[in-house]
């Protein structure tokens, strides 16, 4: 294959005493010097150091080496370092092979003789392989200077704004009719108690007005193709049945809707009502009405009252349009940020707490809507109202329960949701603020006040006369006919069982992966961690990257977090996306698969197994016959090599991991040493 | 079982999970038997079943494939292919009389250094029980 004779240099690293303390490096050097093709074999204290690298580079230049073996630590550690050294001399960086004699030899074996013998074998296998390596070309592709952000919660909003501010195009796609996500539903935010709407609304308005942001609400990504730098996404803009440009957001339509106050409002978590034509909440962005196609009489039954739809009749801007259709839009972007957020734990799954049966057992998120001045009660703490929003009572004894659906293996959620301790402390404070005479008790397992200002806040709340009792309730049930609820719990600090009587119980529901998480996984081929949230590329060093290049994560879709952490991660994701966009070019994997067209049978097995859709069959002329031959799209191929194991003729092979490069390694390593 | 016999095990590890797990065993200084020799591939799906056969022909007394846990594959589904191929290959090898104790497959994530150590010990033990691999012995093959 290569006409020039191989001239191999072997470099054995001592790594201080990390390797040399166990492996006899002199013996390995000696052994290597006798292997075929080896012209120089040396050892040195730290090969990765500057003098170590210079040693290699000088030999390449002076002795005309054309292959290099470094026997040292794991290639996962220093392969890029030594590749760079080769490249600096003008030698192709893919003529390097490493033998891992530290992590997989000196650090794990004690018997010096055996470790040395193993190191020799590993070096010999590397020599066998390096003889057959080929020069590879690192290709660069252009990056489309635009980003697709999916999810318009605070994470998506922040990421979109950062990228837009840097001067690049952003498509922000939000599933619901308004941006804002869960943060828009919150009243005050811990630990500073700033009003959520006050800090969020300006940002919501900014994303709608920014010249670089194309906001697509009530929309969903249908499909994505392509690869880092060049994604093509199809977005479905669902019909709102309201002309976006004509609607002034005045709200007269909703007031005239025959279903006014008859449909539970998603935004108000079902404790408030809306009409079929609606704005999710007063500060919604965009301030455009939407008709709920599942509830609207005209759309479901084809008929609304005797006189026809009142919304349409009452709209002075003539914006209501029942003939509107979904629109499909194609967009080209270079990077993607997934910021799809979370769902709260479904409290019905914790049967013992009687959430489904008792209206005065509510979730923390419902409570946010209850205390919010923009909520259905105008911020008054009144529970047990009827469907018309009448009646109800003001609670006197309120119990807050920690860890509902978190840290609970029986429900499949082993993890801590990270926000509940603090939001319950905040809510306990808000109750005390509004109802100073109420008795407020918090039942907790542990209080995790880890963030900046959290411990101080928790301390302040306790000093306000809020009682914290350590215990995880076993049951919550109704007592008698009035509002009284019994919280059955053991105070684990005193070791005494107790039955606490309350007339309002707030469940500190945890954060869970969204119910529809599969949609996103299938779309972007993301992986999940054991907790079901999206998996980052590395838990410490690549917390916003995914295993798919060019796709980043922001916010709670990656795991539960509070707003400050969400914003920080969103900024991280934005900066990662910007790095690619600003550079304008991205290197694509050089170790991709290649097809030997003469040997390909055109069976298509490789096409079937390729997880990236990188292979297709193309017609070619083989000595006058038109035949199908596999062809690899190098930009899509990630070099896993699954195709090669499926191929019956061995025609398709991943570069640097070809059969003919691996078999010689097996031939060396498979031989038993007597 | 021949206690003195030191088997050779050839292991094929995927770059992202199992090779990283083996590295972690090293970083954590977990000692295990020196009988195993590792070949790095990018994905367990790259392991052509013939590699196993080839290793046994060369004289290896045991083989091991290890990749990411189901659902965690860096290349999405390569480990599923690896598993299917492995099952077939093991059946075939059993059919021609190779002791199944020689043929190992296990999922090891990048955080499972301890598990890696365990599977190595198990593979060595399995091969020791099966004794030296003589079935496919043939003249040295030259590549
Ligand atoms: C009761 C409660 C109280 C809290 N109080 C506080 C507090 O006081 N202080 C604090 O710091 N944190 C608090 N939090 C945490 C806070 O809610 C989160 O940190 C924050 O909302 C996370 O934002 P996000 O953008 O990641 O997710 P989300 O707010 O969930 O936003 C995700 C967005 O993506 C959209 N989306 C989802 N899927 C798709 C899709 N396929 N296509 C398009 N769009 C999609 C959703 O519609 C949504 O708009 C509280 C949480 C709860 C449950």
PDB file of C-alpha atoms in Angstrom, chain A residues 135-269:
ATOM      1  CA  UNK A 135      -2.575   8.971   6.073  1.00  0.00           C
ATOM      2  CA  UNK A 136      -5.959  10.561   6.641  1.00  0.00           C
ATOM      3  CA  UNK A 137      -7.208  13.937   5.693  1.00  0.00           C
ATOM      4  CA  UNK A 138      -9.060  16.109   8.200  1.00  0.00           C
ATOM      5  CA  UNK A 139     -11.849  17.822   6.351  1.00  0.00           C
ATOM      6  CA  UNK A 140     -13.629  20.981   7.353  1.00  0.00           C
ATOM      7  CA  UNK A 141     -17.185  21.913   6.528  1.00  0.00           C
ATOM      8  CA  UNK A 142     -18.868  25.296   6.707  1.00  0.00           C
ATOM      9  CA  UNK A 143     -21.153  26.064   9.623  1.00  0.00           C
ATOM     10  CA  UNK A 144     -24.477  27.685   8.788  1.00  0.00           C
ATOM     11  CA  UNK A 145     -24.439  30.784  10.994  1.00  0.00           C
ATOM     12  CA  UNK A 146     -27.759  30.124  12.700  1.00  0.00           C
ATOM     13  CA  UNK A 147     -29.035  28.241  15.720  1.00  0.00           C
ATOM     14  CA  UNK A 148     -32.261  26.388  16.386  1.00  0.00           C
ATOM     15  CA  UNK A 149     -33.405  26.638  20.005  1.00  0.00           C
ATOM     16  CA  UNK A 150     -36.136  24.248  21.061  1.00  0.00           C
ATOM     17  CA  UNK A 151     -38.212  25.233  24.070  1.00  0.00           C
ATOM     18  CA  UNK A 152     -39.095  28.748  25.114  1.00  0.00           C
ATOM     19  CA  UNK A 153     -38.686  28.478  28.883  1.00  0.00           C
ATOM     20  CA  UNK A 154     -36.123  30.633  30.617  1.00  0.00           C
ATOM     21  CA  UNK A 155     -33.356  28.333  29.339  1.00  0.00           C
ATOM     22  CA  UNK A 156     -34.354  28.672  25.686  1.00  0.00           C
ATOM     23  CA  UNK A 157     -35.065  32.387  26.037  1.00  0.00           C
ATOM     24  CA  UNK A 158     -31.666  33.103  27.550  1.00  0.00           C
ATOM     25  CA  UNK A 159     -29.769  31.000  25.012  1.00  0.00           C
ATOM     26  CA  UNK A 160     -31.652  32.625  22.128  1.00  0.00           C
ATOM     27  CA  UNK A 161     -30.960  36.132  23.404  1.00  0.00           C
ATOM     28  CA  UNK A 162     -27.235  35.487  23.868  1.00  0.00           C
ATOM     29  CA  UNK A 163     -26.796  34.166  20.346  1.00  0.00           C
ATOM     30  CA  UNK A 164     -28.943  36.878  18.814  1.00  0.00           C
ATOM     31  CA  UNK A 165     -27.009  39.541  20.713  1.00  0.00           C
ATOM     32  CA  UNK A 166     -23.781  38.155  19.274  1.00  0.00           C
ATOM     33  CA  UNK A 167     -25.216  38.938  15.875  1.00  0.00           C
ATOM     34  CA  UNK A 168     -26.418  35.558  14.639  1.00  0.00           C
ATOM     35  CA  UNK A 169     -29.761  34.235  13.553  1.00  0.00           C
ATOM     36  CA  UNK A 170     -31.860  32.219  16.006  1.00  0.00           C
ATOM     37  CA  UNK A 171     -35.022  30.219  15.427  1.00  0.00           C
ATOM     38  CA  UNK A 172     -36.797  29.779  18.754  1.00  0.00           C
ATOM     39  CA  UNK A 173     -39.433  27.074  18.602  1.00  0.00           C
ATOM     40  CA  UNK A 174     -41.973  26.813  21.426  1.00  0.00           C
ATOM     41  CA  UNK A 175     -44.683  24.181  21.592  1.00  0.00           C
ATOM     42  CA  UNK A 176     -47.308  26.175  23.478  1.00  0.00           C
ATOM     43  CA  UNK A 177     -48.892  29.468  22.371  1.00  0.00           C
ATOM     44  CA  UNK A 178     -46.530  31.550  24.556  1.00  0.00           C
ATOM     45  CA  UNK A 179     -42.926  31.550  25.651  1.00  0.00           C
ATOM     46  CA  UNK A 180     -42.119  31.635  29.356  1.00  0.00           C
ATOM     47  CA  UNK A 181     -42.266  27.993  30.417  1.00  0.00           C
ATOM     48  CA  UNK A 182     -42.634  27.156  34.081  1.00  0.00           C
ATOM     49  CA  UNK A 183     -40.948  30.312  35.267  1.00  0.00           C
ATOM     50  CA  UNK A 184     -43.899  32.331  33.987  1.00  0.00           C
ATOM     51  CA  UNK A 185     -46.152  30.366  36.319  1.00  0.00           C
ATOM     52  CA  UNK A 186     -44.158  31.160  39.428  1.00  0.00           C
ATOM     53  CA  UNK A 187     -45.106  33.915  41.841  1.00  0.00           C
ATOM     54  CA  UNK A 188     -41.961  34.953  43.686  1.00  0.00           C
ATOM     55  CA  UNK A 189     -38.610  33.236  43.264  1.00  0.00           C
ATOM     56  CA  UNK A 190     -36.339  31.934  45.989  1.00  0.00           C
ATOM     57  CA  UNK A 191     -34.044  32.919  47.576  1.00  0.00           C
ATOM     58  CA  UNK A 192     -34.346  36.624  46.801  1.00  0.00           C
ATOM     59  CA  UNK A 193     -38.120  36.711  46.405  1.00  0.00           C
ATOM     60  CA  UNK A 194     -38.061  38.770  43.249  1.00  0.00           C
ATOM     61  CA  UNK A 195     -41.289  38.548  41.385  1.00  0.00           C
ATOM     62  CA  UNK A 196     -40.925  35.997  38.636  1.00  0.00           C
ATOM     63  CA  UNK A 197     -42.975  37.877  36.057  1.00  0.00           C
ATOM     64  CA  UNK A 198     -41.052  41.106  36.696  1.00  0.00           C
ATOM     65  CA  UNK A 199     -37.723  39.544  35.784  1.00  0.00           C
ATOM     66  CA  UNK A 200     -39.022  37.248  33.058  1.00  0.00           C
ATOM     67  CA  UNK A 201     -41.497  39.352  31.089  1.00  0.00           C
ATOM     68  CA  UNK A 202     -38.916  41.807  29.702  1.00  0.00           C
ATOM     69  CA  UNK A 203     -36.900  38.889  28.360  1.00  0.00           C
ATOM     70  CA  UNK A 204     -39.995  37.362  26.795  1.00  0.00           C
ATOM     71  CA  UNK A 205     -40.685  40.630  25.032  1.00  0.00           C
ATOM     72  CA  UNK A 206     -37.048  40.817  23.916  1.00  0.00           C
ATOM     73  CA  UNK A 207     -37.132  37.444  22.173  1.00  0.00           C
ATOM     74  CA  UNK A 208     -40.252  38.462  20.328  1.00  0.00           C
ATOM     75  CA  UNK A 209     -38.798  41.787  19.180  1.00  0.00           C
ATOM     76  CA  UNK A 210     -35.177  40.955  18.532  1.00  0.00           C
ATOM     77  CA  UNK A 211     -34.343  41.389  14.856  1.00  0.00           C
ATOM     78  CA  UNK A 212     -32.150  38.256  14.900  1.00  0.00           C
ATOM     79  CA  UNK A 213     -34.733  36.001  16.496  1.00  0.00           C
ATOM     80  CA  UNK A 214     -37.481  34.320  14.596  1.00  0.00           C
ATOM     81  CA  UNK A 215     -39.912  33.274  17.275  1.00  0.00           C
ATOM     82  CA  UNK A 216     -42.167  30.372  16.357  1.00  0.00           C
ATOM     83  CA  UNK A 217     -44.716  29.698  19.071  1.00  0.00           C
ATOM     84  CA  UNK A 218     -47.384  27.019  18.929  1.00  0.00           C
ATOM     85  CA  UNK A 219     -44.876  25.161  16.765  1.00  0.00           C
ATOM     86  CA  UNK A 220     -42.970  21.930  16.831  1.00  0.00           C
ATOM     87  CA  UNK A 221     -39.937  20.475  15.135  1.00  0.00           C
ATOM     88  CA  UNK A 222     -41.126  17.627  12.927  1.00  0.00           C
ATOM     89  CA  UNK A 223     -37.868  16.286  11.581  1.00  0.00           C
ATOM     90  CA  UNK A 224     -34.171  17.025  11.529  1.00  0.00           C
ATOM     91  CA  UNK A 225     -31.529  15.883   9.114  1.00  0.00           C
ATOM     92  CA  UNK A 226     -27.902  16.696   8.611  1.00  0.00           C
ATOM     93  CA  UNK A 227     -24.942  17.025  10.891  1.00  0.00           C
ATOM     94  CA  UNK A 228     -22.964  19.588  12.840  1.00  0.00           C
ATOM     95  CA  UNK A 229     -22.759  22.813  10.901  1.00  0.00           C
ATOM     96  CA  UNK A 230     -25.479  21.800   8.468  1.00  0.00           C
ATOM     97  CA  UNK A 231     -28.775  20.801  10.003  1.00  0.00           C
ATOM     98  CA  UNK A 232     -32.043  21.049   8.148  1.00  0.00           C
ATOM     99  CA  UNK A 233     -35.136  21.121  10.338  1.00  0.00           C
ATOM    100  CA  UNK A 234     -38.793  21.078   9.427  1.00  0.00           C
ATOM    101  CA  UNK A 235     -41.004  23.014  11.807  1.00  0.00           C
ATOM    102  CA  UNK A 236     -44.768  22.673  11.970  1.00  0.00           C
ATOM    103  CA  UNK A 237     -46.504  25.920  12.804  1.00  0.00           C
ATOM    104  CA  UNK A 238     -49.839  24.769  14.099  1.00  0.00           C
ATOM    105  CA  UNK A 239     -52.932  26.630  13.007  1.00  0.00           C
ATOM    106  CA  UNK A 240     -54.087  29.099  15.663  1.00  0.00           C
ATOM    107  CA  UNK A 241     -57.286  29.812  13.717  1.00  0.00           C
ATOM    108  CA  UNK A 242     -56.488  33.432  14.428  1.00  0.00           C
ATOM    109  CA  UNK A 243     -54.708  35.617  11.900  1.00  0.00           C
ATOM    110  CA  UNK A 244     -51.431  36.401  13.604  1.00  0.00           C
ATOM    111  CA  UNK A 245     -50.998  39.782  11.959  1.00  0.00           C
ATOM    112  CA  UNK A 246     -54.538  40.971  12.446  1.00  0.00           C
ATOM    113  CA  UNK A 247     -55.054  39.931  16.095  1.00  0.00           C
ATOM    114  CA  UNK A 248     -54.582  42.883  18.431  1.00  0.00           C
ATOM    115  CA  UNK A 249     -54.806  40.812  21.592  1.00  0.00           C
ATOM    116  CA  UNK A 250     -57.800  42.808  22.870  1.00  0.00           C
ATOM    117  CA  UNK A 251     -59.532  39.721  24.261  1.00  0.00           C
ATOM    118  CA  UNK A 252     -63.100  40.543  23.259  1.00  0.00           C
ATOM    119  CA  UNK A 253     -63.293  37.177  21.459  1.00  0.00           C
ATOM    120  CA  UNK A 254     -62.559  35.261  24.652  1.00  0.00           C
ATOM    121  CA  UNK A 255     -65.200  37.151  26.574  1.00  0.00           C
ATOM    122  CA  UNK A 256     -67.764  36.210  23.973  1.00  0.00           C
ATOM    123  CA  UNK A 257     -66.704  32.562  23.690  1.00  0.00           C
ATOM    124  CA  UNK A 258     -69.539  30.213  24.623  1.00  0.00           C
ATOM    125  CA  UNK A 259     -67.077  28.193  26.672  1.00  0.00           C
ATOM    126  CA  UNK A 260     -65.893  31.178  28.704  1.00  0.00           C
ATOM    127  CA  UNK A 261     -64.587  29.923  32.069  1.00  0.00           C
ATOM    128  CA  UNK A 262     -65.517  26.369  31.208  1.00  0.00           C
ATOM    129  CA  UNK A 263     -62.104  24.940  30.293  1.00  0.00           C
ATOM    130  CA  UNK A 264     -59.391  24.324  32.912  1.00  0.00           C
ATOM    131  CA  UNK A 265     -56.459  26.604  32.207  1.00  0.00           C
ATOM    132  CA  UNK A 266     -53.167  24.770  31.722  1.00  0.00           C
ATOM    133  CA  UNK A 267     -51.279  27.842  32.794  1.00  0.00           C
ATOM    134  CA  UNK A 268     -53.248  28.041  36.040  1.00  0.00           C
ATOM    135  CA  UNK A 269     -52.741  24.303  36.593  1.00  0.00           C
TER     136      UNK A 269
END
